[in-house]
């Protein structure tokens, strides 16, 4: 049967998968700068005998494995390869050798697992129909995101991709488990920048100046009604401000105050309207106090949609591979992911792989300096990806 053959191979290549992950972990590269990472992936694909195209839209790599009757159907598996601007504090022997850069989102694991899945599928190519495309995508962590470039480079064409699978580690989920959710799964995210301009001056003479600090405060408070009063009650929405810079003094009100935040939701129509409301409320609040609010919104990733049919196939495939008891149906998440761009173009499924292990003390969250994974999950993930790819080709 196919599952034991995949499991035998993911076990046989487990040490190699771990070594690949550790190498990538030790030498992380920031978004749009993944030259050495891409070289490493290319070298491994070459070693495994898999043909590929390098330098796709930058440091992206697209590999292709043709099975029997390769024109039958093509499905794509995607891994992201970039790291984050963070100082690592794990004290692992293979912890980051690059100051201020860390694989704190598990993209090292994604890359290592996809390499092994590719190797397994390549060895089994005489036993399946269709084509499998392997997309190693750069720059997931930084707007505008590498996915847009990959799409513009035609990654879904030649041959045309009929569905796409992505996988992401999830430390809240124990190693050995996998999480799924059909429908809208991860939020859209837009970056809000508001500059309040006015005539600052002596704090003792508020009647003669614009109090830009008070105006900025009113804007932050006023914008709360976007979520509480204007958002459709059944659409999850978050508007958070994490940066508020008023660089005056005890007795100096500055000419300018900067407000920065993030707007996240699950409905593209409401997203568009919500952004208009943010602009209007900020501008009008400032105008009422005789100042100006200059608002720019940097559009981020759209809503990530898990196609219900593709997700049902992936979930039942995972249940066969891991056992029913290891399948978790997840809640929607307010985090964002540029896999969403693909999910807007082709039926897609984004899987979350359990990588936590409380008994080993592996519990740190994504994007933290102590983030780590239970490496046993690499064996689970590489086999699971290969199996789900075959099941999608079969359907
Ligand atoms: Ni990530």
Coordinates of C-alpha atoms and ligand atoms in Angstrom, one line a residue:
X1 CA 0.0 0.0 0.0
X2 CA 1.0 3.6 -0.6
X3 CA 0.9 5.0 3.0
X4 CA 3.5 2.4 4.4
X5 CA 5.8 3.1 1.5
X6 CA 5.6 6.9 2.1
X7 CA 6.1 6.4 5.8
X8 CA 9.1 4.1 5.2
X9 CA 10.7 6.8 3.1
X10 CA 10.0 9.7 5.4
X11 CA 11.5 7.7 8.2
X12 CA 14.5 6.7 6.1
X13 CA 15.1 10.4 5.1
X14 CA 14.3 11.8 8.6
X15 CA 18.0 12.5 9.6
X16 CA 18.5 14.3 6.3
X17 CA 15.3 16.3 6.8
X18 CA 16.5 17.3 10.2
X19 CA 20.0 18.2 8.9
X20 CA 18.5 20.3 6.1
X21 CA 16.3 22.1 8.6
X22 CA 19.2 22.7 10.9
X23 CA 21.3 24.1 8.1
X24 CA 18.6 26.5 7.0
X25 CA 18.0 27.4 10.7
X26 CA 21.6 28.3 11.3
X27 CA 21.9 30.5 8.2
X28 CA 18.6 32.4 8.0
X29 CA 18.0 35.1 5.4
X30 CA 15.5 38.0 5.4
X31 CA 12.7 38.3 2.9
X32 CA 13.8 39.2 -0.6
X33 CA 17.4 38.3 0.4
X34 CA 17.3 34.5 0.3
X35 CA 20.1 33.9 -2.2
X36 CA 22.0 31.3 -0.1
X37 CA 18.8 29.6 0.9
X38 CA 17.8 29.3 -2.7
X39 CA 21.3 27.9 -3.5
X40 CA 20.9 25.3 -0.8
X41 CA 17.5 24.2 -2.1
X42 CA 18.8 24.1 -5.7
X43 CA 21.7 21.9 -4.6
X44 CA 19.4 19.5 -2.8
X45 CA 17.0 19.2 -5.7
X46 CA 20.0 18.6 -8.0
X47 CA 21.2 15.9 -5.6
X48 CA 17.8 14.2 -5.6
X49 CA 17.6 14.4 -9.4
X50 CA 14.6 16.7 -9.5
X51 CA 14.5 19.3 -12.3
X52 CA 13.7 22.9 -11.3
X53 CA 13.7 26.5 -12.4
X54 CA 15.7 28.9 -10.2
X55 CA 15.4 32.7 -9.7
X56 CA 11.6 32.8 -10.2
X57 CA 10.5 36.4 -9.4
X58 CA 13.7 36.7 -7.3
X59 CA 14.8 33.9 -5.1
X60 CA 11.8 31.6 -5.8
X61 CA 12.4 28.1 -7.1
X62 CA 9.8 25.9 -9.0
X63 CA 10.5 22.2 -9.3
X64 CA 8.4 19.8 -11.4
X65 CA 7.9 16.0 -10.9
X66 CA 6.1 14.3 -13.8
X67 CA 4.4 11.0 -13.0
X68 CA 2.7 8.8 -15.5
X69 CA 0.4 10.7 -18.0
X70 CA 1.9 14.0 -16.8
X71 CA -0.7 16.1 -18.6
X72 CA -3.6 14.5 -16.6
X73 CA -3.6 16.9 -13.7
X74 CA -1.2 19.2 -11.9
X75 CA -1.2 20.0 -8.3
X76 CA 1.2 22.3 -6.4
X77 CA 2.8 22.1 -3.0
X78 CA 4.2 25.4 -1.6
X79 CA 6.8 26.1 1.1
X80 CA 8.0 29.6 2.1
X81 CA 11.7 30.0 2.8
X82 CA 12.4 33.4 4.4
X83 CA 13.3 34.3 8.0
X84 CA 12.4 37.2 10.4
X85 CA 14.4 40.2 11.8
X86 CA 14.8 38.9 15.3
X87 CA 17.6 37.9 17.6
X88 CA 17.5 34.2 18.5
X89 CA 17.6 33.1 22.1
X90 CA 17.2 29.4 22.0
X91 CA 20.9 28.4 22.7
X92 CA 20.5 25.5 20.3
X93 CA 23.7 24.2 18.8
X94 CA 22.4 25.2 15.3
X95 CA 21.0 28.5 16.4
X96 CA 21.2 31.4 14.0
X97 CA 24.7 32.4 12.9
X98 CA 23.3 35.7 11.5
X99 CA 22.9 38.4 14.0
X100 CA 19.4 39.8 14.1
X101 CA 17.9 37.2 11.7
X102 CA 16.0 34.1 12.9
X103 CA 13.8 31.4 11.4
X104 CA 11.2 32.2 14.1
X105 CA 8.2 31.2 11.9
X106 CA 9.3 27.7 11.0
X107 CA 9.9 28.4 7.3
X108 CA 13.2 26.4 7.7
X109 CA 11.0 23.4 8.6
X110 CA 8.6 24.1 5.7
X111 CA 11.5 24.1 3.2
X112 CA 13.1 20.9 4.7
X113 CA 9.8 19.1 4.7
X114 CA 9.0 20.0 1.1
X115 CA 12.4 18.9 0.0
X116 CA 11.9 15.5 1.5
X117 CA 8.3 15.3 0.2
X118 CA 9.7 16.1 -3.3
X119 CA 12.3 13.4 -2.9
X120 CA 9.7 10.8 -1.9
X121 CA 7.3 11.8 -4.7
X122 CA 10.1 11.7 -7.3
X123 CA 11.0 8.2 -6.2
X124 CA 7.4 7.2 -6.6
X125 CA 6.8 8.9 -10.0
X126 CA 6.2 5.7 -11.8
X127 CA 3.3 5.0 -9.5
X128 CA 1.0 8.0 -9.9
X129 CA -0.7 9.9 -12.7
X130 CA -0.2 13.6 -13.3
X131 CA 2.3 16.3 -12.3
X132 CA 3.4 17.7 -9.0
X133 CA 4.8 21.2 -8.9
X134 CA 6.9 22.2 -5.9
X135 CA 7.0 25.9 -5.1
X136 CA 9.7 27.2 -2.9
X137 CA 8.6 30.8 -2.3
X138 CA 10.7 33.7 -1.1
X139 CA 9.6 36.7 1.0
X140 CA 6.4 35.5 2.8
X141 CA 7.1 37.8 5.7
X142 CA 7.3 41.1 4.0
X143 CA 4.8 43.1 1.9
X144 CA 4.0 42.9 -0.9
X145 CA 5.0 39.2 -0.4
X146 CA 6.8 36.8 -2.7
X147 CA 3.5 35.0 -3.8
X148 CA 2.5 38.0 -5.9
X149 CA 5.8 37.9 -7.9
X150 CA 5.5 34.1 -8.3
X151 CA 2.0 34.5 -9.6
X152 CA 3.1 37.2 -12.0
X153 CA 5.9 34.9 -13.2
X154 CA 3.2 32.4 -14.2
X155 CA 3.7 29.8 -11.5
X156 CA 0.2 28.5 -11.9
X157 CA 0.6 27.9 -15.6
X158 CA 2.6 25.4 -17.8
X159 CA 1.2 23.1 -16.7
X160 CA -1.9 24.7 -15.2
X161 CA -2.2 24.0 -11.5
X162 CA -5.6 22.7 -10.5
X163 CA -5.1 22.9 -6.8
X164 CA -2.5 24.0 -4.3
X165 CA -1.5 22.9 -0.9
X166 CA 0.5 24.8 1.7
X167 CA 1.6 23.8 5.2
X168 CA 2.6 25.9 8.2
X169 CA 3.9 24.9 11.6
X170 CA 1.7 25.6 14.6
X171 CA 3.4 25.4 18.1
X172 CA 0.0 25.4 19.9
X173 CA -0.7 22.0 18.3
X174 CA 1.2 19.0 19.6
X175 CA 3.6 17.3 17.3
X176 CA 1.9 14.4 15.4
X177 CA -1.3 16.3 14.9
X178 CA -2.5 18.4 11.9
X179 CA -5.1 21.1 11.8
X180 CA -7.6 22.0 9.1
X181 CA -10.4 24.5 8.5
X182 CA -12.6 24.7 5.4
X183 CA -13.6 28.2 4.1
X184 CA -12.1 31.5 5.2
X185 CA -9.2 30.6 7.4
X186 CA -6.8 33.4 7.9
X187 CA -7.5 37.2 7.9
X188 CA -6.7 39.9 5.4
X189 CA -4.2 42.4 6.8
X190 CA -3.7 46.1 5.9
X191 CA -1.2 48.5 7.5
X192 CA -2.6 51.8 8.6
X193 CA -0.4 54.9 8.8
X194 CA -1.8 58.2 10.1
X195 CA 0.2 61.4 10.4
X196 CA -1.5 64.1 12.4
X197 CA -0.1 67.5 11.4
X198 CA -0.8 70.8 13.2
X199 CA 0.8 73.8 14.8
X200 CA 2.6 72.5 17.9
X201 CA 4.1 74.7 20.5
X202 CA 4.3 75.5 24.2
X203 CA 2.2 73.1 26.3
X204 CA 1.3 76.0 28.6
X205 CA -0.6 77.7 25.8
X206 CA -3.0 75.1 24.4
X207 CA -5.4 77.9 23.1
X208 CA -2.8 79.1 20.7
X209 CA -1.8 75.7 19.1
X210 CA -3.2 72.5 17.8
X211 CA -2.9 69.8 20.4
X212 CA -1.7 67.0 18.0
X213 CA -1.3 64.6 20.9
X214 CA -4.9 65.0 22.0
X215 CA -6.1 64.8 18.4
X216 CA -4.1 61.6 17.8
X217 CA -5.6 60.1 21.0
X218 CA -9.1 61.0 19.9
X219 CA -8.4 59.4 16.5
X220 CA -7.3 56.1 18.2
X221 CA -10.4 56.1 20.5
X222 CA -12.7 57.2 17.7
X223 CA -11.5 54.4 15.4
X224 CA -12.6 51.8 17.9
X225 CA -16.2 52.3 16.6
X226 CA -15.1 50.9 13.2
X227 CA -14.9 47.5 14.9
X228 CA -17.6 47.9 17.6
X229 CA -20.3 49.8 15.6
X230 CA -19.6 49.6 11.9
X231 CA -18.2 46.1 11.2
X232 CA -20.8 43.5 10.3
X233 CA -21.3 41.7 13.6
X234 CA -20.7 38.3 12.1
X235 CA -17.4 39.2 10.4
X236 CA -14.4 38.9 12.7
X237 CA -12.5 42.2 12.6
X238 CA -9.5 43.6 14.4
X239 CA -8.1 47.2 14.4
X240 CA -5.0 47.5 16.6
X241 CA -2.5 50.3 17.0
X242 CA 1.0 49.4 18.1
X243 CA 2.8 52.6 17.3
X244 CA 2.0 56.1 18.5
X245 CA 4.9 58.5 18.3
X246 CA 4.5 62.0 19.7
X247 CA 8.1 63.1 20.1
X248 CA 7.5 66.3 22.1
X249 CA 8.5 66.9 25.7
X250 CA 6.8 67.5 29.1
X251 CA 6.2 71.1 27.9
X252 CA 6.3 70.8 24.1
X253 CA 3.5 69.7 21.9
X254 CA 4.9 68.4 18.6
X255 CA 3.9 69.5 15.1
X256 CA 3.3 65.9 14.1
X257 CA 2.1 62.7 15.7
X258 CA 2.4 59.3 14.0
X259 CA -0.1 56.5 14.5
X260 CA 0.5 53.0 13.0
X261 CA -1.7 49.9 13.2
X262 CA -3.1 46.9 11.5
X263 CA -6.6 46.3 10.2
X264 CA -7.7 42.6 9.8
X265 CA -10.9 41.0 8.7
X266 CA -12.5 38.1 6.8
X267 CA -14.7 39.7 4.1
X268 CA -13.2 41.5 1.1
X269 CA -16.2 43.9 0.7
X270 CA -16.2 44.9 4.3
X271 CA -12.4 45.2 4.2
X272 CA -12.7 47.8 1.4
X273 CA -15.4 49.7 3.2
X274 CA -13.6 49.5 6.6
X275 CA -10.5 51.2 5.1
X276 CA -12.6 54.1 3.8
X277 CA -14.2 54.5 7.2
X278 CA -10.7 54.6 8.8
X279 CA -9.6 57.4 6.5
X280 CA -12.8 59.4 7.0
X281 CA -12.8 59.2 10.8
X282 CA -9.2 60.1 11.1
X283 CA -9.5 63.0 8.6
X284 CA -12.6 64.4 10.1
X285 CA -11.5 64.1 13.7
X286 CA -8.3 66.0 12.9
X287 CA -10.3 68.6 10.9
X288 CA -12.7 69.2 13.8
X289 CA -9.7 70.3 15.8
X290 CA -8.2 72.5 13.1
X291 CA -5.5 70.0 12.2
X292 CA -4.8 67.6 9.3
X293 CA -4.7 63.8 9.3
X294 CA -2.8 62.3 6.4
X295 CA -3.8 58.7 6.1
X296 CA -2.0 56.0 3.9
X297 CA -3.0 52.4 4.0
X298 CA -0.6 49.8 2.7
X299 CA -2.7 46.9 1.4
X300 CA -1.5 43.6 2.7
X301 CA -2.5 40.0 2.1
X302 CA -6.1 39.1 1.2
X303 CA -8.3 36.6 3.1
X304 CA -7.0 33.1 2.9
X305 CA -9.7 30.8 1.7
X306 CA -9.5 27.0 2.1
X307 CA -11.5 25.5 -0.7
X308 CA -14.1 23.3 1.0
X309 CA -13.7 20.4 -1.5
X310 CA -9.9 20.4 -1.5
X311 CA -9.8 20.8 2.3
X312 CA -12.2 17.8 2.7
X313 CA -9.9 15.6 0.6
X314 CA -6.8 16.9 2.5
X315 CA -8.5 16.3 5.9
X316 CA -9.6 12.8 5.2
X317 CA -6.2 12.0 3.6
X318 CA -4.5 13.3 6.8
X319 CA -6.9 11.2 8.9
X320 CA -5.8 8.1 7.0
X321 CA -2.1 9.0 7.4
X322 CA -2.1 10.2 11.1
X323 CA -5.3 8.6 12.5
X324 CA -8.6 10.3 13.3
X325 CA -7.5 11.2 16.8
X326 CA -4.7 13.4 15.4
X327 CA -6.9 15.6 13.2
X328 CA -8.0 18.9 14.7
X329 CA -10.5 21.3 13.3
X330 CA -9.1 24.8 13.9
X331 CA -10.7 28.1 14.5
X332 CA -10.3 31.0 12.1
X333 CA -7.1 33.0 12.8
X334 CA -6.5 36.7 12.7
X335 CA -2.9 36.3 11.5
X336 CA -2.2 36.7 7.8
X337 CA -0.3 34.7 5.2
X338 CA 0.6 35.4 1.6
X339 CA -0.5 31.9 0.6
X340 CA -3.8 33.8 0.5
X341 CA -2.9 35.2 -2.9
X342 CA -2.8 31.7 -4.4
X343 CA -6.0 30.8 -2.6
X344 CA -7.7 33.6 -4.5
X345 CA -6.6 32.1 -7.8
X346 CA -6.9 28.4 -7.5
X347 CA -8.7 26.0 -5.1
X348 CA -6.3 25.7 -2.2
X349 CA -5.8 24.3 1.3
X350 CA -3.5 25.6 3.9
X351 CA -2.7 23.0 6.5
X352 CA -1.3 23.6 10.0
X353 CA 1.1 21.1 11.3
X354 CA 1.5 20.5 15.0
X355 CA 5.1 21.2 16.1
X356 CA 4.8 21.8 19.8
X357 CA 5.7 19.4 22.5
X358 CA 4.9 20.5 26.1
X359 CA 6.8 17.5 27.6
X360 CA 10.0 18.6 25.9
X361 CA 9.3 22.3 26.8
X362 CA 8.7 23.2 23.2
X363 CA 5.9 25.7 23.6
X364 CA 7.2 29.1 22.5
X365 CA 5.0 31.0 20.0
X366 CA 5.7 31.9 16.4
X367 CA 7.7 35.1 15.9
X368 CA 9.3 34.8 19.4
X369 CA 13.1 34.6 20.1
X370 CA 12.7 31.2 21.8
X371 CA 10.6 29.6 19.0
X372 CA 11.5 26.0 18.3
X373 CA 9.8 22.9 16.9
X374 CA 9.7 19.3 17.9
X375 CA 11.8 17.9 15.0
X376 CA 9.9 14.6 15.1
X377 CA 7.1 16.6 13.3
X378 CA 9.4 16.9 10.3
X379 CA 8.9 13.2 9.6
X380 CA 5.1 13.6 10.0
X381 CA 5.0 16.7 7.8
X382 CA 7.1 15.4 4.9
X383 CA 5.2 12.2 4.6
X384 CA 1.9 13.9 5.0
X385 CA 2.6 16.4 2.2
X386 CA 3.5 13.6 -0.1
X387 CA 0.4 11.6 0.7
X388 CA -2.0 14.6 0.4
X389 CA -0.4 15.4 -3.0
X390 CA -1.1 11.9 -4.3
X391 CA -4.7 12.0 -2.9
X392 CA -5.4 15.3 -4.6
X393 CA -4.1 13.9 -7.9
X394 CA -6.4 11.0 -7.5
X395 CA -9.5 13.1 -7.0
Ligands
LIG1 NI1 5.1 31.9 8.6

